[in-house]
PDB file of C-alpha atoms and ligand atoms in Angstrom:
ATOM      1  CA  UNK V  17     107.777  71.240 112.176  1.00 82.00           C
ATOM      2  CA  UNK V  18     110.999  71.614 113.934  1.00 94.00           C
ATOM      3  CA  UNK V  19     114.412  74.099 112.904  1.00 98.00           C
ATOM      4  CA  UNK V  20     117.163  72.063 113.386  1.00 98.00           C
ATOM      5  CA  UNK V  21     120.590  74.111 113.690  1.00 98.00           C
ATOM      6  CA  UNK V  22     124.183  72.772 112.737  1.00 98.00           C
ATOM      7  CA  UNK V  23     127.487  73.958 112.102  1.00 98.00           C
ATOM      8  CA  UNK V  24     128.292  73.109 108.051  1.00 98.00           C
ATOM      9  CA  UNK V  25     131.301  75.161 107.957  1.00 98.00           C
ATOM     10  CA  UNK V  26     134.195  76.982 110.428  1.00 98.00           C
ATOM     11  CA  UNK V  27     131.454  79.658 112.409  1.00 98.00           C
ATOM     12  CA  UNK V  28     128.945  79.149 109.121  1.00 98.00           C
ATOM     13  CA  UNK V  29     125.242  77.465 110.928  1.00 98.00           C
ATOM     14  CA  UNK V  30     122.161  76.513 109.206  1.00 98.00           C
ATOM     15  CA  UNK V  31     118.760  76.926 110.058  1.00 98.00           C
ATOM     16  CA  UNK V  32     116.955  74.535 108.484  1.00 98.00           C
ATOM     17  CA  UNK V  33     113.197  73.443 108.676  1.00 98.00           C
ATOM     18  CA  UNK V  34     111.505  70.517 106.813  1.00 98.00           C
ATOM     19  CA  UNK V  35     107.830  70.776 105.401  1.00 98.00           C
ATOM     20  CA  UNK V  36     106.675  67.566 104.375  1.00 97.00           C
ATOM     21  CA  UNK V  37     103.919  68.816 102.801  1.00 96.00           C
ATOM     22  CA  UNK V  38     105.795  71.220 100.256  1.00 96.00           C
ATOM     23  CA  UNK V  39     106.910  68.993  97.067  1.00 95.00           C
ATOM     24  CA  UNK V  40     105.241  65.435  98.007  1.00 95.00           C
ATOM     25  CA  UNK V  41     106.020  62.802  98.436  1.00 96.00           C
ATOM     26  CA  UNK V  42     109.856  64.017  99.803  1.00 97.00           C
ATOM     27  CA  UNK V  43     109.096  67.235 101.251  1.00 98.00           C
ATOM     28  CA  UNK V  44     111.062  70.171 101.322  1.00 98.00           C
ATOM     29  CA  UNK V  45     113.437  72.011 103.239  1.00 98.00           C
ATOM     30  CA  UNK V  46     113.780  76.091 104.087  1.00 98.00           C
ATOM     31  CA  UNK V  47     117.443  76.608 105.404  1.00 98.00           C
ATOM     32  CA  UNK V  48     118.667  80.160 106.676  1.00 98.00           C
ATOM     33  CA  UNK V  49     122.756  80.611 107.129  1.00 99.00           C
ATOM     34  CA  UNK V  50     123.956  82.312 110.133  1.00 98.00           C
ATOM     35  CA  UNK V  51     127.637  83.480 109.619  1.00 98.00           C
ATOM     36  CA  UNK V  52     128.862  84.022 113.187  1.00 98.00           C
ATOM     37  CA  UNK V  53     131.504  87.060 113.325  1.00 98.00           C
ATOM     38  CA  UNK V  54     131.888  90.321 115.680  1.00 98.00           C
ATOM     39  CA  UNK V  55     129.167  91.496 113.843  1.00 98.00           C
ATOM     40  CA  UNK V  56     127.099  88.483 112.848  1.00 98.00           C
ATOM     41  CA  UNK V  57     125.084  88.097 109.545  1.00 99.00           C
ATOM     42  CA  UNK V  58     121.938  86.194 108.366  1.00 98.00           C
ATOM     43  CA  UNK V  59     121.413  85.166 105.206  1.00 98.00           C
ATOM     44  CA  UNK V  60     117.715  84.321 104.457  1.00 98.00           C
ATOM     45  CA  UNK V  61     114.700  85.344 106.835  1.00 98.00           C
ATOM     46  CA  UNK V  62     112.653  82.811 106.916  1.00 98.00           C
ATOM     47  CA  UNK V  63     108.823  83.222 106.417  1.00 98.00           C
ATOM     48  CA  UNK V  64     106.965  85.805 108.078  1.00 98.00           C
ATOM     49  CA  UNK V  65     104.827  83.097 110.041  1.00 97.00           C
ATOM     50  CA  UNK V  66     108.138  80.959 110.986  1.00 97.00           C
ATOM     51  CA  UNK V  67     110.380  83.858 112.779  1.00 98.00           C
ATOM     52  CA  UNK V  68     108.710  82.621 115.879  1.00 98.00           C
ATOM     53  CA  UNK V  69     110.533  78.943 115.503  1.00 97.00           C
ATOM     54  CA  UNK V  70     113.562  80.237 113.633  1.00 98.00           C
ATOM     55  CA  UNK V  71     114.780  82.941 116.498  1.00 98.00           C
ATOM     56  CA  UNK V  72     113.929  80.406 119.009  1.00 98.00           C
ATOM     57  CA  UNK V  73     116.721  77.940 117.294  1.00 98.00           C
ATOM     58  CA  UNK V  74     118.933  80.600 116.665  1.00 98.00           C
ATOM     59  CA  UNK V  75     119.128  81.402 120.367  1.00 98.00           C
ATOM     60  CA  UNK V  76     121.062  78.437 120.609  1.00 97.00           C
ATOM     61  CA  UNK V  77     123.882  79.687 119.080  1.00 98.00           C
ATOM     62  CA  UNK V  78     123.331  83.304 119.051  1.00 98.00           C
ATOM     63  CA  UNK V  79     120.987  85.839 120.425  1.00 98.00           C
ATOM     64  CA  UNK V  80     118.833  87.421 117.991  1.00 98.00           C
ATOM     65  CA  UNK V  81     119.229  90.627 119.302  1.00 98.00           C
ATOM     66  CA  UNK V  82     123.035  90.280 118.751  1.00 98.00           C
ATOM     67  CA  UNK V  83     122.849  89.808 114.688  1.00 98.00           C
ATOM     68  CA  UNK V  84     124.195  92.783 112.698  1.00 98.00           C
ATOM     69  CA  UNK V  85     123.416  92.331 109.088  1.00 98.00           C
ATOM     70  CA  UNK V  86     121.071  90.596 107.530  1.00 98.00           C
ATOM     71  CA  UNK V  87     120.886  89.984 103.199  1.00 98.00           C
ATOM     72  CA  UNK V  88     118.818  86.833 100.896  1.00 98.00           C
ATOM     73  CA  UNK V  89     118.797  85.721  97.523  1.00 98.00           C
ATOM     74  CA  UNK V  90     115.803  88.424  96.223  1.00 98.00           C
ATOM     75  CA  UNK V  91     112.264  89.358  97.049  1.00 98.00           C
ATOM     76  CA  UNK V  92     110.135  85.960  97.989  1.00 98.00           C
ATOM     77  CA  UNK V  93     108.262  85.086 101.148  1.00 98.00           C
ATOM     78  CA  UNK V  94     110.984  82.332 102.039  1.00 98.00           C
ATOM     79  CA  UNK V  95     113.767  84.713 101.332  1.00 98.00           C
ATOM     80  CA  UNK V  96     112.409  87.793 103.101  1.00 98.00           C
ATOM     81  CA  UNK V  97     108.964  87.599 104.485  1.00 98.00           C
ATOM     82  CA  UNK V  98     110.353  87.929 108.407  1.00 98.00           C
ATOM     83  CA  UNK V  99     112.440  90.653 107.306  1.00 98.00           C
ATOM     84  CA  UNK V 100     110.671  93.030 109.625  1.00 98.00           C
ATOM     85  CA  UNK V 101     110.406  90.749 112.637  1.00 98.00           C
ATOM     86  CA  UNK V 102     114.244  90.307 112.366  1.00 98.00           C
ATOM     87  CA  UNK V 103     114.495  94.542 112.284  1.00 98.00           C
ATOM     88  CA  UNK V 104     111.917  94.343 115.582  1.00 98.00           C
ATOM     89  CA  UNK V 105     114.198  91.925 117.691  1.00 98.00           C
ATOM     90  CA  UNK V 106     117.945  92.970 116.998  1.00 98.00           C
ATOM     91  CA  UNK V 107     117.876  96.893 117.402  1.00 98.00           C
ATOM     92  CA  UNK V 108     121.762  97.043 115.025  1.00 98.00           C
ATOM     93  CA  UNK V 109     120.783  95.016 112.711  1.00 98.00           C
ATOM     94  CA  UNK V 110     120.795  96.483 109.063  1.00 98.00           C
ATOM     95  CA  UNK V 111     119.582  94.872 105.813  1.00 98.00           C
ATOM     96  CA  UNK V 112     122.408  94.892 103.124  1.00 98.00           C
ATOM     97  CA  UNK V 113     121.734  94.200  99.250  1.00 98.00           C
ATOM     98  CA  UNK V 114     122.677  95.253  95.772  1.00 98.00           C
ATOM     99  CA  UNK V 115     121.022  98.199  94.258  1.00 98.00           C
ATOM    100  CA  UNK V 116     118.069  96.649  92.472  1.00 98.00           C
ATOM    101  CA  UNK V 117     116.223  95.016  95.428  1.00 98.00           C
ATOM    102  CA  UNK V 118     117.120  98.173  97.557  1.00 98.00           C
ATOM    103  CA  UNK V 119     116.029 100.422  94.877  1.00 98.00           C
ATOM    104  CA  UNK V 120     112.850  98.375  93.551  1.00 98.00           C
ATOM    105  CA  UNK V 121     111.527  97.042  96.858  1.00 98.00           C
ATOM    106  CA  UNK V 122     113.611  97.348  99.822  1.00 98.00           C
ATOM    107  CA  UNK V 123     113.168 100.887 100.603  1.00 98.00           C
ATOM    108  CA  UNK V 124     109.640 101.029 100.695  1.00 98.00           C
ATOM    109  CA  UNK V 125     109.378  97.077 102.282  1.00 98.00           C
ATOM    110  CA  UNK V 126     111.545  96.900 104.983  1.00 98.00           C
ATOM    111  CA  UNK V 127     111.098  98.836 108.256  1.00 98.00           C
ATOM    112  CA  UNK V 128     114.402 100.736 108.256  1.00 98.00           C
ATOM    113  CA  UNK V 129     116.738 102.413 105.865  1.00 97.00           C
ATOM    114  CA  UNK V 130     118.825  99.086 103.882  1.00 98.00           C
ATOM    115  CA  UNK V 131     122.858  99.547 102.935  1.00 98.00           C
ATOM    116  CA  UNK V 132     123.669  99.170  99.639  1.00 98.00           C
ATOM    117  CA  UNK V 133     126.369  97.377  98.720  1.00 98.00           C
ATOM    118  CA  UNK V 134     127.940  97.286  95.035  1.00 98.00           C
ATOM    119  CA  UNK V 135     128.744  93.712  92.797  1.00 98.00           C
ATOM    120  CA  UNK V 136     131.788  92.470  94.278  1.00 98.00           C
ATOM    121  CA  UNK V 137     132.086  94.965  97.072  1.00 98.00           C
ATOM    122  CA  UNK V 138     133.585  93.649 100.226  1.00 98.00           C
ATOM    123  CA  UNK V 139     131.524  93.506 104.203  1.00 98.00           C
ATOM    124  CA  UNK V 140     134.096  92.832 106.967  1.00 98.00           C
ATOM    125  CA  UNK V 141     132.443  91.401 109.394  1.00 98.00           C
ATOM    126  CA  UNK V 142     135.184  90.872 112.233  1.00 98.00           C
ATOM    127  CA  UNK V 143     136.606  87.269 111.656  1.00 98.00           C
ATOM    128  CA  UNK V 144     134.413  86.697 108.317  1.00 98.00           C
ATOM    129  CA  UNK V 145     134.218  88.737 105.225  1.00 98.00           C
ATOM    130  CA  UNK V 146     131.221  88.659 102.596  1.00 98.00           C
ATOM    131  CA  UNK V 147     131.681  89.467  99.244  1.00 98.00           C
ATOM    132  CA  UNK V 148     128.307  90.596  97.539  1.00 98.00           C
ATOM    133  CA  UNK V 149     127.605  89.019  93.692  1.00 98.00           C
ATOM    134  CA  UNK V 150     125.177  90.550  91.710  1.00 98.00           C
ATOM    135  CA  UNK V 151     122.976  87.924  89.668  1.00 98.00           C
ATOM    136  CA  UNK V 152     120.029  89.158  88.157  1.00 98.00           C
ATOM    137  CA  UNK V 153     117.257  86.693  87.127  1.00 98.00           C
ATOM    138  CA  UNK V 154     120.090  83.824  88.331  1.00 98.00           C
ATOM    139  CA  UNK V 155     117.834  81.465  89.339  1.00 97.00           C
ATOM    140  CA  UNK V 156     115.383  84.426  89.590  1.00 98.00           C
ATOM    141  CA  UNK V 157     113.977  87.527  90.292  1.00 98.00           C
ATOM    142  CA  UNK V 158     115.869  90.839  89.004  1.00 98.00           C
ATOM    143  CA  UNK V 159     117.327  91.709  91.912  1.00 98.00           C
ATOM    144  CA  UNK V 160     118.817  88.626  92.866  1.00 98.00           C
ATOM    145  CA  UNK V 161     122.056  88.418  94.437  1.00 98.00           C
ATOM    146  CA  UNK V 162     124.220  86.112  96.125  1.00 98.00           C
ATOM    147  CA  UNK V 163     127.215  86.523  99.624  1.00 98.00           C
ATOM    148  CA  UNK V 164     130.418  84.450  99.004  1.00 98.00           C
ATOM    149  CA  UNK V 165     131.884  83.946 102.934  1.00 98.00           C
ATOM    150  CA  UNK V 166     136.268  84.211 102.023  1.00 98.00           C
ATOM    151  CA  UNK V 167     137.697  82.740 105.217  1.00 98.00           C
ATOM    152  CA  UNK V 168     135.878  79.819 104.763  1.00 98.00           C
ATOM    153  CA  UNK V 169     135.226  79.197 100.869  1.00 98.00           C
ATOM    154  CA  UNK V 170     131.234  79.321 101.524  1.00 99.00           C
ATOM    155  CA  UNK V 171     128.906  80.216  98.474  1.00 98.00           C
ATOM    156  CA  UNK V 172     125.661  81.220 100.046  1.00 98.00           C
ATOM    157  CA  UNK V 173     123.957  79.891  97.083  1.00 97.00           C
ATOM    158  CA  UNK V 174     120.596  80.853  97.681  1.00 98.00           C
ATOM    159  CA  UNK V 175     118.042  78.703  95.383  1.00 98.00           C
ATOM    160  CA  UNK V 176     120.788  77.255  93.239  1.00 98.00           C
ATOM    161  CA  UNK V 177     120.740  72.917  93.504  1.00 98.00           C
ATOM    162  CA  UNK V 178     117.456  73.223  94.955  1.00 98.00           C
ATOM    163  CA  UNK V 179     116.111  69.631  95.788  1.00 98.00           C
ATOM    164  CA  UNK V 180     113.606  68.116  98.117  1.00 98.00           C
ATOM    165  CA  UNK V 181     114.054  65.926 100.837  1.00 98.00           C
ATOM    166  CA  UNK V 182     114.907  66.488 104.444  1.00 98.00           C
ATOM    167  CA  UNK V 183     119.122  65.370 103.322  1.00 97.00           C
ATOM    168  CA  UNK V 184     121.869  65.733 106.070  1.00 98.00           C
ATOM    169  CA  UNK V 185     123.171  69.310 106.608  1.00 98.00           C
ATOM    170  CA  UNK V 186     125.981  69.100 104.601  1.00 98.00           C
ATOM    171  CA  UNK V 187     127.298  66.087 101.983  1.00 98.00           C
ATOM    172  CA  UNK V 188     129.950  65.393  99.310  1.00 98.00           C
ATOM    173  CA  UNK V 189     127.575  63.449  97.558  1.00 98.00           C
ATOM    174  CA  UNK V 190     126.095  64.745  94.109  1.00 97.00           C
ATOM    175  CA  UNK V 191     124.105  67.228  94.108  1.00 97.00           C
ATOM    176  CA  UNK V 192     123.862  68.399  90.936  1.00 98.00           C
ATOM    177  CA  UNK V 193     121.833  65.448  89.517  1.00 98.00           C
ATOM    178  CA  UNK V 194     118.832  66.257  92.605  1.00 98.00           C
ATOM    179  CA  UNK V 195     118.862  69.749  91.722  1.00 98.00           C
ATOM    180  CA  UNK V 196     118.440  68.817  87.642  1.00 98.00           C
ATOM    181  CA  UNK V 197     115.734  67.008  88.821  1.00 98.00           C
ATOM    182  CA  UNK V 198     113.925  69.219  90.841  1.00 98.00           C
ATOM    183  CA  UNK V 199     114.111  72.009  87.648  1.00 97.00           C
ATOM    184  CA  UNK V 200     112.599  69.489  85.525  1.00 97.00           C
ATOM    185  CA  UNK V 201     109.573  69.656  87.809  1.00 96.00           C
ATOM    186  CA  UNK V 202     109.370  72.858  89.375  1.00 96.00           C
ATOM    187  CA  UNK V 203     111.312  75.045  86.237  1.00 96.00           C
ATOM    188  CA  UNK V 204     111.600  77.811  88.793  1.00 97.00           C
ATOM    189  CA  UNK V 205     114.312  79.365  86.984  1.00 97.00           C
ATOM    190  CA  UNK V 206     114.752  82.060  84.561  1.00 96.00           C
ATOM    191  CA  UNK V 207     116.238  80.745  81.394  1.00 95.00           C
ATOM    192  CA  UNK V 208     118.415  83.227  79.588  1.00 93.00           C
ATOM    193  CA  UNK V 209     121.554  83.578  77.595  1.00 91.00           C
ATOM    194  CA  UNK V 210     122.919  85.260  80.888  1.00 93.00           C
ATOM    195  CA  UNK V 211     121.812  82.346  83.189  1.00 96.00           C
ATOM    196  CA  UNK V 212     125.328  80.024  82.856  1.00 97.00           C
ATOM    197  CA  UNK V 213     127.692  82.514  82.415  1.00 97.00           C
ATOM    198  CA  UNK V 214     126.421  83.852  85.949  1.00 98.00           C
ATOM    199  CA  UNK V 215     126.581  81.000  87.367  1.00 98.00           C
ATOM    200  CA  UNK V 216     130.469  79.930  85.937  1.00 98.00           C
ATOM    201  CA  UNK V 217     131.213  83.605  87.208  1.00 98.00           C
ATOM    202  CA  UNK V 218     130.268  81.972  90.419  1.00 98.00           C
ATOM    203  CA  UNK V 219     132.930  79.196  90.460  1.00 98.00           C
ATOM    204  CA  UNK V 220     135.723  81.099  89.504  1.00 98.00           C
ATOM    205  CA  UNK V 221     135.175  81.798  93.344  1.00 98.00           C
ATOM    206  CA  UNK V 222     136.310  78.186  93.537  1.00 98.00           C
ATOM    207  CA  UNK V 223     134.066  77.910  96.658  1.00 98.00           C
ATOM    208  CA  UNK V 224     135.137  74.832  98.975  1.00 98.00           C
ATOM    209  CA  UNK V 225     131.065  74.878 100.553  1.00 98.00           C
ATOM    210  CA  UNK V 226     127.813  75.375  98.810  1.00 98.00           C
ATOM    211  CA  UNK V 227     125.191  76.903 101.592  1.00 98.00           C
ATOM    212  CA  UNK V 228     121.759  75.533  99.804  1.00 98.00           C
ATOM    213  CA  UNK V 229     119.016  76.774 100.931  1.00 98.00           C
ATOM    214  CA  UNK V 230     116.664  74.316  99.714  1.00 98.00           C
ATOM    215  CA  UNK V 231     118.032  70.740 100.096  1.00 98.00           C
ATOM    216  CA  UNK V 232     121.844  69.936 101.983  1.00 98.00           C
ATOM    217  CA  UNK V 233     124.249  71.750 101.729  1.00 98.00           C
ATOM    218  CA  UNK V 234     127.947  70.280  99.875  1.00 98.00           C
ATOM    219  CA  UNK V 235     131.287  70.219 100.740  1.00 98.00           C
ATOM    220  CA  UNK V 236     133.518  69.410  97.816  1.00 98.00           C
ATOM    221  CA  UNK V 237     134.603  71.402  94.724  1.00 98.00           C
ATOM    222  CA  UNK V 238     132.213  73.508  94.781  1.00 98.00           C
ATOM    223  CA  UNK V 239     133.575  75.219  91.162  1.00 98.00           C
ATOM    224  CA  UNK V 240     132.800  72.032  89.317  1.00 98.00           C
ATOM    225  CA  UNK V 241     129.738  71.524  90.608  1.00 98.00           C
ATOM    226  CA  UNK V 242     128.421  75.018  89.503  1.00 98.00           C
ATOM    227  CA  UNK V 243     130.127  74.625  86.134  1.00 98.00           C
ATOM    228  CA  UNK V 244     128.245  71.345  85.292  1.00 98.00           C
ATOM    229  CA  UNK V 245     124.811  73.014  86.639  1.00 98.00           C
ATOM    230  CA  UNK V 246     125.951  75.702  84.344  1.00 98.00           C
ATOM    231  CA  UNK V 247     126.278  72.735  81.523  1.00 98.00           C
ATOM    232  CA  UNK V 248     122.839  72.025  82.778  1.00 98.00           C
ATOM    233  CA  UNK V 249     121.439  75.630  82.294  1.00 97.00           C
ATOM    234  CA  UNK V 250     122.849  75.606  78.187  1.00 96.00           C
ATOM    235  CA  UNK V 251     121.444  72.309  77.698  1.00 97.00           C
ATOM    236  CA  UNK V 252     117.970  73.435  78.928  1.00 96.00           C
ATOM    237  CA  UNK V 253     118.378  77.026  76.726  1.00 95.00           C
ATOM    238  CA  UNK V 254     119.382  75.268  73.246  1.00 94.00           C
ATOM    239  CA  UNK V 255     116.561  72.663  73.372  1.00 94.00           C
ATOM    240  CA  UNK V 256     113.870  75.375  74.433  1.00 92.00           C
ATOM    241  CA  UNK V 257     114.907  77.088  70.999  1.00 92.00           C
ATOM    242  CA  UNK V 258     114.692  73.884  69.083  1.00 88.00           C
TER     243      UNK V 258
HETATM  244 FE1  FE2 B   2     113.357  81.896  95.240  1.00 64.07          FE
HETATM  245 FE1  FE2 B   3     114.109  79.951  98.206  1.00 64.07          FE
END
């Protein structure tokens, strides 16, 4: 296994390592998002047992010990499970999330104090601002919540058009059709009458990159794309209920 890093957007880097074994016979990827500002941000830890591999690519662009903020999708070993090795390495860094994951699990998981930052409330990050989204259970996990990156038009999209296959970093192919297959055979998300309006709330944003962190990322209109997964989403809820 190797982490590959490349640039997908202005100052916006992925992490990205492929697992062959995960989701035979095309493998899978696990891609973290560095957003490179004054005060840097990484979105997505990595596994506990990969920090090792991921820091090491990271130096390549950035010193660990230099990264300032550091937020994920919601609670899962992919997500967060190095959260703790990140705190270790980079003595300013802070976690920053919305109010359930703090309030649910953050506080007593991670190894120093997390920020809390409200739905829609702005991080200036010198050169880069985030905006935090709220979207519980979208694609799961109560707490979940999402970054949008304004200078650049970057939805850090967290599990949304997961798909397998070690891809190119970034395409303007489809990649809405992948990710409608890969829900037919994982289903890993939470089906509810909130689960497309979340998600059209999302391209309102009109985001010009989607940062996927399963699968390559897309540059295109990012706003259609997440309205026909939305389409997707409804078509999924009225056939479950017959
Ligand atoms: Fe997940
Ligand atoms: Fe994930």
């Amino acid at each position: 296994m190797e982490t590959r890093i490349d640039e997908i957007a202005a100052g916006i880097y992925r992490l990205s390592t492929f697992v062959p074994q995960v989701a035979p016979p095309h493998g899978f990827t696990f891609n973290q998002f560095l957003v490179l500002a004054d005060q840097p941000l990484l979105f997505h830890c990595g596994h506990r047992r990969m920090f090792p591999q991921i820091s090491s690519a990271l130096t390549r662009v950035l010193p660990p010990e230099r990264l300032r903020h550091l937020s994920f999708g919601h609670v899962e070993a992919d997500e967060c499970g190095a959260m703790n090795e990140w705190l270790g390495v980079a003595p300013d860094l802070e976690i920053v999330h919305g109010a359930t994951a703090i309030q649910v699990s953050l506080l007593d998981m991670a190894d120093r104090p997390p920020r809390m930052l409200a739905d829609g409330e702005v991080l200036d990050l010198g050169g880069k601002r985030v905006r935090y989204l709220d979207t519980p259970h979208v694609p799961h996990g109560w707490e979940a919540g999402l970054l949008f990156e304004e200078t650049t038009g970057t939805l850090l999209c967290g599990d949304l058009f997961t798909h397998t296959g070690n891809g190119p970093p970034v395409t303007s192919s489809d990649i809405v059709g992948p990710a409608i297959v890969a829900e037919d055979g994982f289903g890993f998300s939470c089906l509810s009458p909130g689960t497309a309006p979340a998600i059209r709330r999302l391209a309102e944003l009109a985001p010009r990159t989607l940062a996927v962190m399963h699968g390559s990322s897309f540059s295109g209109d990012g706003g259609a794309a997440l309205r026909e997964l939305a389409d997707d989403y409804d078509r999924r809820i009225r056939a479950a209920l017959g």
